[in-house]
Coordinates of C-alpha atoms in Angstrom, one line a residue:
X1 CA -14.6 25.1 -12.9
X2 CA -12.2 23.6 -15.3
X3 CA -12.5 20.5 -17.3
X4 CA -10.1 18.8 -15.0
X5 CA -12.0 19.4 -11.4
X6 CA -15.2 18.2 -13.1
X7 CA -13.7 14.9 -14.3
X8 CA -13.3 12.1 -11.9
X9 CA -10.4 10.3 -10.4
X10 CA -10.9 6.6 -11.0
X11 CA -9.4 4.3 -8.3
X12 CA -8.6 0.2 -8.9
X13 CA -8.5 -2.3 -9.3
X14 CA -9.5 -4.4 -6.0
X15 CA -10.8 -3.5 -2.7
X16 CA -10.8 -5.6 0.3
X17 CA -12.5 -5.9 3.6
X18 CA -9.8 -5.7 6.5
X19 CA -9.7 -7.1 9.8
X20 CA -7.4 -4.5 12.0
X21 CA -6.1 -6.4 14.8
X22 CA -5.8 -4.4 18.2
X23 CA -2.2 -4.9 18.9
X24 CA -1.8 -7.2 22.3
X25 CA 1.6 -8.3 22.7
X26 CA 0.2 -10.6 25.8
X27 CA -1.9 -12.6 23.3
X28 CA 0.9 -13.3 21.1
X29 CA 2.9 -14.3 24.0
X30 CA 0.2 -16.8 24.9
X31 CA 0.0 -18.2 21.6
X32 CA 3.8 -18.6 21.1
X33 CA 3.8 -20.7 24.3
X34 CA 1.0 -22.7 23.3
X35 CA 2.4 -23.6 20.2
X36 CA 6.3 -23.7 21.5
X37 CA 7.6 -21.2 19.2
X38 CA 11.7 -21.0 19.1
X39 CA 13.9 -18.6 17.8
X40 CA 15.3 -20.8 15.2
X41 CA 12.1 -21.1 13.7
X42 CA 11.1 -17.6 12.9
X43 CA 10.8 -17.4 9.2
X44 CA 8.7 -15.2 7.2
X45 CA 9.0 -16.8 3.9
X46 CA 7.6 -20.2 4.7
X47 CA 4.4 -21.2 3.7
X48 CA 1.5 -20.2 5.7
X49 CA -0.9 -23.1 6.3
X50 CA -2.4 -22.7 9.7
X51 CA -2.5 -20.7 13.1
X52 CA 1.3 -21.7 14.0
X53 CA 2.5 -20.6 10.4
X54 CA 1.0 -17.9 10.8
X55 CA 2.2 -16.7 14.3
X56 CA 5.5 -17.7 13.2
X57 CA 5.3 -15.2 10.0
X58 CA 3.7 -12.5 12.4
X59 CA 6.8 -13.1 14.9
X60 CA 9.7 -13.3 12.5
X61 CA 8.5 -9.8 11.1
X62 CA 8.1 -8.0 14.1
X63 CA 11.3 -8.8 15.1
X64 CA 12.9 -7.7 11.8
X65 CA 10.7 -4.4 12.0
X66 CA 9.7 -5.1 8.6
X67 CA 6.4 -4.3 6.7
X68 CA 5.0 -7.1 4.4
X69 CA 2.2 -8.8 2.6
X70 CA 1.9 -12.2 2.7
X71 CA -0.3 -15.0 1.0
X72 CA -2.1 -17.6 3.3
X73 CA -3.6 -20.7 2.2
X74 CA -7.3 -20.1 3.4
X75 CA -9.4 -17.4 4.7
X76 CA -10.2 -19.7 7.5
X77 CA -6.6 -19.5 9.2
X78 CA -7.5 -15.6 8.9
X79 CA -10.9 -15.8 10.7
X80 CA -9.6 -18.4 13.4
X81 CA -6.1 -16.0 14.0
X82 CA -8.2 -12.7 14.4
X83 CA -10.7 -14.6 16.6
X84 CA -8.1 -14.5 19.3
X85 CA -7.9 -10.6 19.4
X86 CA -10.3 -7.7 19.5
X87 CA -10.2 -6.1 15.8
X88 CA -12.1 -3.2 13.7
X89 CA -13.7 -4.2 10.3
X90 CA -12.5 -1.7 7.8
X91 CA -12.0 -1.1 4.2
X92 CA -8.8 -1.8 2.6
X93 CA -6.5 -1.9 -0.7
X94 CA -4.7 1.0 -2.3
X95 CA -7.6 2.5 -4.4
X96 CA -10.3 2.2 -1.6
X97 CA -8.1 3.9 1.1
X98 CA -6.9 6.5 -1.3
X99 CA -10.7 6.9 -2.1
X100 CA -11.6 7.6 1.7
X101 CA -8.7 10.0 1.9
X102 CA -9.9 11.7 -1.0
X103 CA -13.4 11.8 0.3
X104 CA -12.0 13.4 3.6
X105 CA -10.7 16.3 1.8
X106 CA -14.0 16.7 -0.3
X107 CA -12.6 15.1 -3.5
X108 CA -15.0 12.2 -5.3
X109 CA -13.6 9.4 -6.8
X110 CA -15.0 6.2 -8.4
X111 CA -14.0 2.6 -7.3
X112 CA -13.6 -0.1 -9.4
X113 CA -14.0 -3.3 -7.1
X114 CA -13.8 -7.0 -7.5
X115 CA -15.7 -8.3 -4.8
X116 CA -18.8 -6.8 -2.6
X117 CA -20.6 -7.4 0.8
X118 CA -22.7 -5.7 3.1
X119 CA -19.4 -4.2 4.9
X120 CA -18.5 -2.6 1.7
X121 CA -21.8 -1.2 0.8
X122 CA -22.0 -0.1 4.9
X123 CA -18.7 1.3 5.3
X124 CA -17.7 3.1 1.5
X125 CA -19.3 6.8 1.8
X126 CA -21.5 8.6 -0.4
X127 CA -18.8 10.7 -2.0
X128 CA -17.2 7.7 -3.1
X129 CA -19.3 5.7 -6.3
X130 CA -18.1 2.5 -7.4
X131 CA -18.1 -0.2 -10.5
X132 CA -17.9 -3.8 -9.4
X133 CA -17.4 -7.1 -11.6
X134 CA -18.7 -9.5 -8.7
X135 CA -21.7 -11.2 -9.6
X136 CA -22.3 -12.3 -6.0
X137 CA -21.5 -11.4 -2.6
X138 CA -18.4 -12.8 -0.8
X139 CA -15.9 -12.0 2.0
X140 CA -12.5 -13.1 2.3
X141 CA -11.0 -11.0 5.0
X142 CA -7.4 -9.2 5.2
X143 CA -5.5 -9.9 8.5
X144 CA -3.7 -6.4 9.7
X145 CA -1.1 -6.5 12.3
X146 CA 0.0 -3.1 13.2
X147 CA 2.9 -3.3 15.8
X148 CA 4.5 -0.8 17.7
X149 CA 8.0 0.2 18.1
X150 CA 9.5 -1.6 21.3
X151 CA 6.8 -4.2 21.6
X152 CA 8.3 -7.1 23.2
X153 CA 6.9 -10.9 23.2
X154 CA 8.3 -14.0 24.7
X155 CA 9.2 -17.1 22.9
X156 CA 10.3 -20.5 24.1
X157 CA 13.7 -19.8 24.6
X158 CA 14.1 -15.7 23.9
X159 CA 11.9 -12.9 23.0
X160 CA 11.2 -10.8 19.9
X161 CA 11.6 -7.4 20.4
X162 CA 10.3 -4.7 17.4
X163 CA 12.8 -2.2 16.3
X164 CA 10.2 0.0 14.9
X165 CA 6.5 0.4 14.0
X166 CA 5.1 -1.2 10.9
X167 CA 2.3 -3.3 9.6
X168 CA 1.5 -6.7 8.1
X169 CA -1.0 -8.1 5.9
X170 CA -2.4 -11.3 5.5
X171 CA -4.8 -12.7 2.9
X172 CA -6.1 -15.3 1.0
X173 CA -8.7 -13.8 -1.4
X174 CA -10.0 -15.3 -4.6
X175 CA -11.8 -12.4 -6.2
X176 CA -8.4 -10.2 -6.1
X177 CA -6.5 -13.0 -7.3
X178 CA -8.6 -13.4 -10.4
X179 CA -9.0 -9.5 -10.6
X180 CA -11.8 -9.5 -13.1
X181 CA -12.6 -6.0 -14.8
X182 CA -16.0 -4.8 -14.7
X183 CA -17.5 -4.2 -18.2
X184 CA -18.2 -0.6 -17.5
X185 CA -14.6 0.1 -16.7
X186 CA -13.8 1.3 -20.3
X187 CA -16.9 3.7 -20.4
X188 CA -15.9 5.1 -16.8
X189 CA -12.4 5.8 -18.2
X190 CA -13.7 7.9 -20.8
X191 CA -13.9 11.1 -18.3
X192 CA -11.5 10.4 -16.0
X193 CA -8.7 13.1 -14.8
X194 CA -6.5 10.1 -13.6
X195 CA -6.4 6.3 -13.1
X196 CA -4.9 4.4 -10.2
X197 CA -3.7 1.1 -10.9
X198 CA -2.8 -1.6 -8.1
X199 CA -3.4 -4.9 -6.9
X200 CA -1.8 -7.3 -9.3
X201 CA 0.3 -8.2 -7.0
X202 CA -2.3 -10.6 -5.6
X203 CA -2.7 -12.6 -8.7
X204 CA -1.0 -16.2 -8.8
X205 CA -2.0 -17.4 -12.2
X206 CA 0.2 -16.0 -14.7
X207 CA -1.8 -16.4 -17.9
X208 CA -4.8 -14.7 -16.1
X209 CA -2.7 -12.0 -15.0
X210 CA -1.6 -11.4 -18.8
X211 CA -5.3 -11.9 -20.0
X212 CA -6.0 -9.1 -17.3
X213 CA -3.2 -7.0 -18.1
X214 CA -4.4 -6.9 -22.1
X215 CA -7.9 -6.1 -21.0
X216 CA -6.7 -3.1 -18.8
X217 CA -4.5 -1.7 -21.6
X218 CA -7.7 -2.1 -24.1
X219 CA -9.8 -0.3 -21.3
X220 CA -7.4 2.3 -21.4
X221 CA -7.5 3.5 -24.8
X222 CA -10.9 5.4 -23.4
X223 CA -8.5 7.5 -21.3
X224 CA -8.5 11.3 -22.4
X225 CA -5.0 12.1 -23.5
X226 CA -4.1 14.4 -20.5
X227 CA -5.1 11.8 -17.7
X228 CA -2.7 10.8 -15.2
X229 CA -2.1 7.1 -14.9
X230 CA -0.8 6.2 -11.4
X231 CA 0.8 2.7 -10.7
X232 CA 1.4 1.4 -7.1
X233 CA 3.8 -1.2 -6.4
X234 CA 2.8 -3.9 -3.6
X235 CA 4.3 -6.7 -2.1
X236 CA 3.9 -9.6 -4.6
X237 CA 3.0 -13.0 -3.7
X238 CA 4.7 -14.2 -6.7
X239 CA 7.8 -11.9 -7.3
X240 CA 8.6 -12.6 -11.0
X241 CA 4.8 -11.5 -11.7
X242 CA 6.3 -7.8 -11.0
X243 CA 8.1 -8.1 -14.0
X244 CA 5.6 -9.1 -16.1
X245 CA 3.2 -6.1 -15.1
X246 CA 6.2 -3.6 -15.5
X247 CA 6.6 -5.0 -19.0
X248 CA 2.9 -4.7 -20.2
X249 CA 2.1 -1.3 -18.3
X250 CA 5.4 0.8 -18.3
X251 CA 4.3 2.3 -21.6
X252 CA 1.3 3.6 -20.4
X253 CA 2.0 4.9 -16.7
X254 CA 3.0 8.3 -16.1
X255 CA 4.1 7.6 -12.3
X256 CA 5.3 4.5 -10.7
X257 CA 5.4 4.7 -7.0
X258 CA 6.6 2.2 -4.3
X259 CA 7.5 2.1 -0.5
X260 CA 10.7 1.5 1.1
X261 CA 10.1 -2.2 1.7
X262 CA 9.5 -2.4 -1.9
X263 CA 12.6 -0.8 -2.7
X264 CA 14.8 -3.0 -0.9
X265 CA 13.0 -6.1 -2.0
X266 CA 13.6 -5.0 -5.7
X267 CA 17.4 -4.1 -4.8
X268 CA 17.8 -7.3 -2.6
X269 CA 19.4 -5.9 -0.3
X270 CA 18.8 -3.3 2.9
X271 CA 19.3 0.4 2.0
X272 CA 20.5 3.3 4.7
X273 CA 17.7 5.4 3.8
X274 CA 19.5 8.4 5.5
X275 CA 22.9 8.3 3.6
X276 CA 23.0 10.3 0.2
X277 CA 25.4 8.5 -1.4
X278 CA 23.6 4.9 -0.9
X279 CA 20.1 6.6 -1.6
X280 CA 21.5 8.0 -4.9
X281 CA 22.9 4.8 -6.2
X282 CA 19.4 2.9 -5.3
X283 CA 17.1 5.7 -7.4
X284 CA 19.9 5.0 -10.1
X285 CA 19.4 1.1 -10.0
X286 CA 15.7 1.4 -9.4
X287 CA 15.4 3.8 -13.0
X288 CA 17.1 1.2 -14.8
X289 CA 14.7 -1.3 -13.4
X290 CA 11.7 1.0 -13.8
X291 CA 12.6 3.2 -16.6
X292 CA 9.2 5.3 -16.6
X293 CA 8.8 8.8 -17.0
X294 CA 8.3 9.3 -13.0
X295 CA 9.5 7.0 -10.3
X296 CA 8.4 7.9 -6.6
X297 CA 9.8 6.3 -3.7
X298 CA 8.2 7.1 -0.6
X299 CA 9.6 6.3 3.1
X300 CA 9.1 7.3 6.7
X301 CA 12.0 9.6 6.0
X302 CA 11.2 11.3 2.8
X303 CA 9.8 10.9 -0.6
X304 CA 11.4 11.6 -3.9
X305 CA 10.6 11.6 -7.2
X306 CA 13.1 11.3 -10.2
X307 CA 12.6 11.2 -14.0
X308 CA 12.4 13.6 -16.8
X309 CA 8.8 14.7 -15.6
X310 CA 9.6 14.6 -12.0
X311 CA 9.7 18.3 -11.3
X312 CA 6.2 19.2 -12.3
X313 CA 4.9 16.7 -9.0
X314 CA 6.6 18.5 -6.2
X315 CA 3.2 20.1 -5.2
X316 CA 1.9 16.5 -5.1
X317 CA 4.6 15.1 -3.0
X318 CA 4.3 17.7 -0.9
X319 CA 0.2 17.0 -0.5
X320 CA 1.2 13.2 -0.4
X321 CA 3.2 13.4 2.5
X322 CA 1.2 15.7 4.6
X323 CA -1.8 13.8 4.1
X324 CA 0.1 10.6 5.0
X325 CA 1.5 12.2 8.4
X326 CA -1.7 13.2 9.1
X327 CA -3.4 9.4 9.0
X328 CA 0.0 8.4 11.0
X329 CA -1.1 10.8 13.8
X330 CA -4.9 11.0 13.6
X331 CA -5.9 7.5 12.1
X332 CA -9.3 7.0 10.0
X333 CA -11.5 10.0 9.6
X334 CA -9.3 13.1 9.6
X335 CA -10.3 16.4 7.5
X336 CA -8.4 19.0 5.2
X337 CA -8.3 21.1 8.5
X338 CA -6.4 18.5 9.9
X339 CA -4.1 18.0 7.1
X340 CA -3.6 21.7 7.5
X341 CA -2.4 21.5 10.9
X342 CA -0.2 19.2 10.0
X343 CA 1.9 21.3 7.8
X344 CA 3.0 23.7 10.7
X345 CA 4.8 20.3 12.2
X346 CA 8.3 19.5 12.8
X347 CA 10.2 18.1 9.4
X348 CA 12.5 15.3 9.9
X349 CA 15.8 16.9 9.9
X350 CA 18.1 14.1 8.4
X351 CA 15.1 13.3 5.9
X352 CA 15.6 17.1 4.7
X353 CA 19.4 16.8 4.8
X354 CA 18.7 13.5 2.6
X355 CA 16.4 15.4 0.1
X356 CA 18.7 18.3 -0.4
X357 CA 21.6 15.9 -1.0
X358 CA 20.0 13.9 -3.2
X359 CA 18.7 16.8 -5.4
X360 CA 22.1 18.3 -5.7
X361 CA 23.4 15.1 -6.9
X362 CA 20.5 13.6 -9.2
X363 CA 19.7 16.3 -12.0
X364 CA 15.7 15.0 -12.2
X365 CA 15.2 14.6 -8.6
X366 CA 12.8 16.3 -6.6
X367 CA 11.9 15.3 -3.0
X368 CA 9.9 16.3 0.3
X369 CA 11.1 15.9 3.6
X370 CA 8.6 13.6 6.0
X371 CA 7.5 15.0 9.4
X372 CA 9.0 14.1 12.8
X373 CA 5.9 13.1 15.1
X374 CA 6.0 11.8 18.4
X375 CA 2.7 9.6 18.5
X376 CA 1.3 7.5 21.1
X377 CA -0.4 5.2 19.1
X378 CA 0.4 5.7 15.6
X379 CA -1.5 4.3 12.5
X380 CA 1.0 2.5 10.1
X381 CA -1.5 0.6 8.1
X382 CA -2.4 2.0 4.7
X383 CA 0.2 5.1 5.1
X384 CA 1.3 4.3 1.5
X385 CA -2.6 4.0 0.1
X386 CA -3.1 7.3 2.0
X387 CA 0.1 8.8 0.5
X388 CA -1.4 8.2 -3.1
X389 CA -4.6 9.8 -1.9
X390 CA -2.9 12.7 -1.2
X391 CA -0.4 12.7 -4.7
X392 CA -3.8 12.3 -6.6
X393 CA -5.6 15.1 -4.8
X394 CA -3.3 17.6 -6.5
X395 CA -4.6 16.2 -10.0
X396 CA -8.0 16.8 -8.6
X397 CA -7.3 20.3 -8.3
X398 CA -7.3 19.6 -4.2
X399 CA -4.4 19.0 -2.4
X400 CA -2.4 21.2 -0.2
X401 CA -2.0 24.8 -0.2
X402 CA 1.6 26.4 -0.2

């Protein structure tokens, strides 16, 4: 067994407790009627301060077909809204969901957590160890809304119709905003094969963000020279903070990942994800914004890596796409055998054509087409996190075969 296989993946920086709502258009319609919501009120950018403003944001985002993560002024608003629905209590956060995926594939990992409670102790599997910076138990749930394509919700003067399936996240999470680092982090990184960094998107104090980035850079000095550093972008509550994170971390990041929503948010415009010329131009612009060794963009149709070191990650892209597709069709709790079964399923033809065209047009690009799956009740939450877990499985000596 090689040294890389013996060493653990370290995944961070913050985990969450999620309330995953069971989709119910009738309840949303009832709430829209009770609150008298009109179409011209729909916005996803106004402050979310109470149940009505949260409802308006949900309806606006469903109507657009977008995925998003938004700040709520208090956890009580999240709790009150969730109380209208049936929901499952699950664990979230990019690192935690990636760790759960890896555990299903038989790959151990170590989580860096910033909060803990009995939900976390109960739901974190034995194959996932953890270090935690919290001094006491807290619970600040994240509200997760998964909506299906074609969902219809009546308004006072019109209706909302979802053009596609996607997921929404709403939260007020003080421990993740503070992002306090565990004292054991540096020591834990001594023997890491890879470090996943994510979660700074929830921070709202710039001076504290600078402090945490400095502390992380200092801890990362303990990483072995061959350890992979993967940074996954997310929906920043304060978009300007993303530039601060890039400025401090790009010199020590090997792979920088983001999804289609984040791609378009950076560019400030929609991108036709099946138009080779548009995608090639978007990738070129993103490389100027994020000039690290490898940029990975993952979408519903394809995943592409660009950069001088992109070619070495083709197997990781394939693993990531297969694993994410398996979650999409099966939800939580899938196994390596389930991932192998996904491999024989149909690829997205236009996605495959896009990948071929981009590889031909962009010298340092490698890509993998997504799968074209017909699923009655797809899982849309956590697909990006699952993608990351599938990518890192290759670094741990696992991942796909062939």
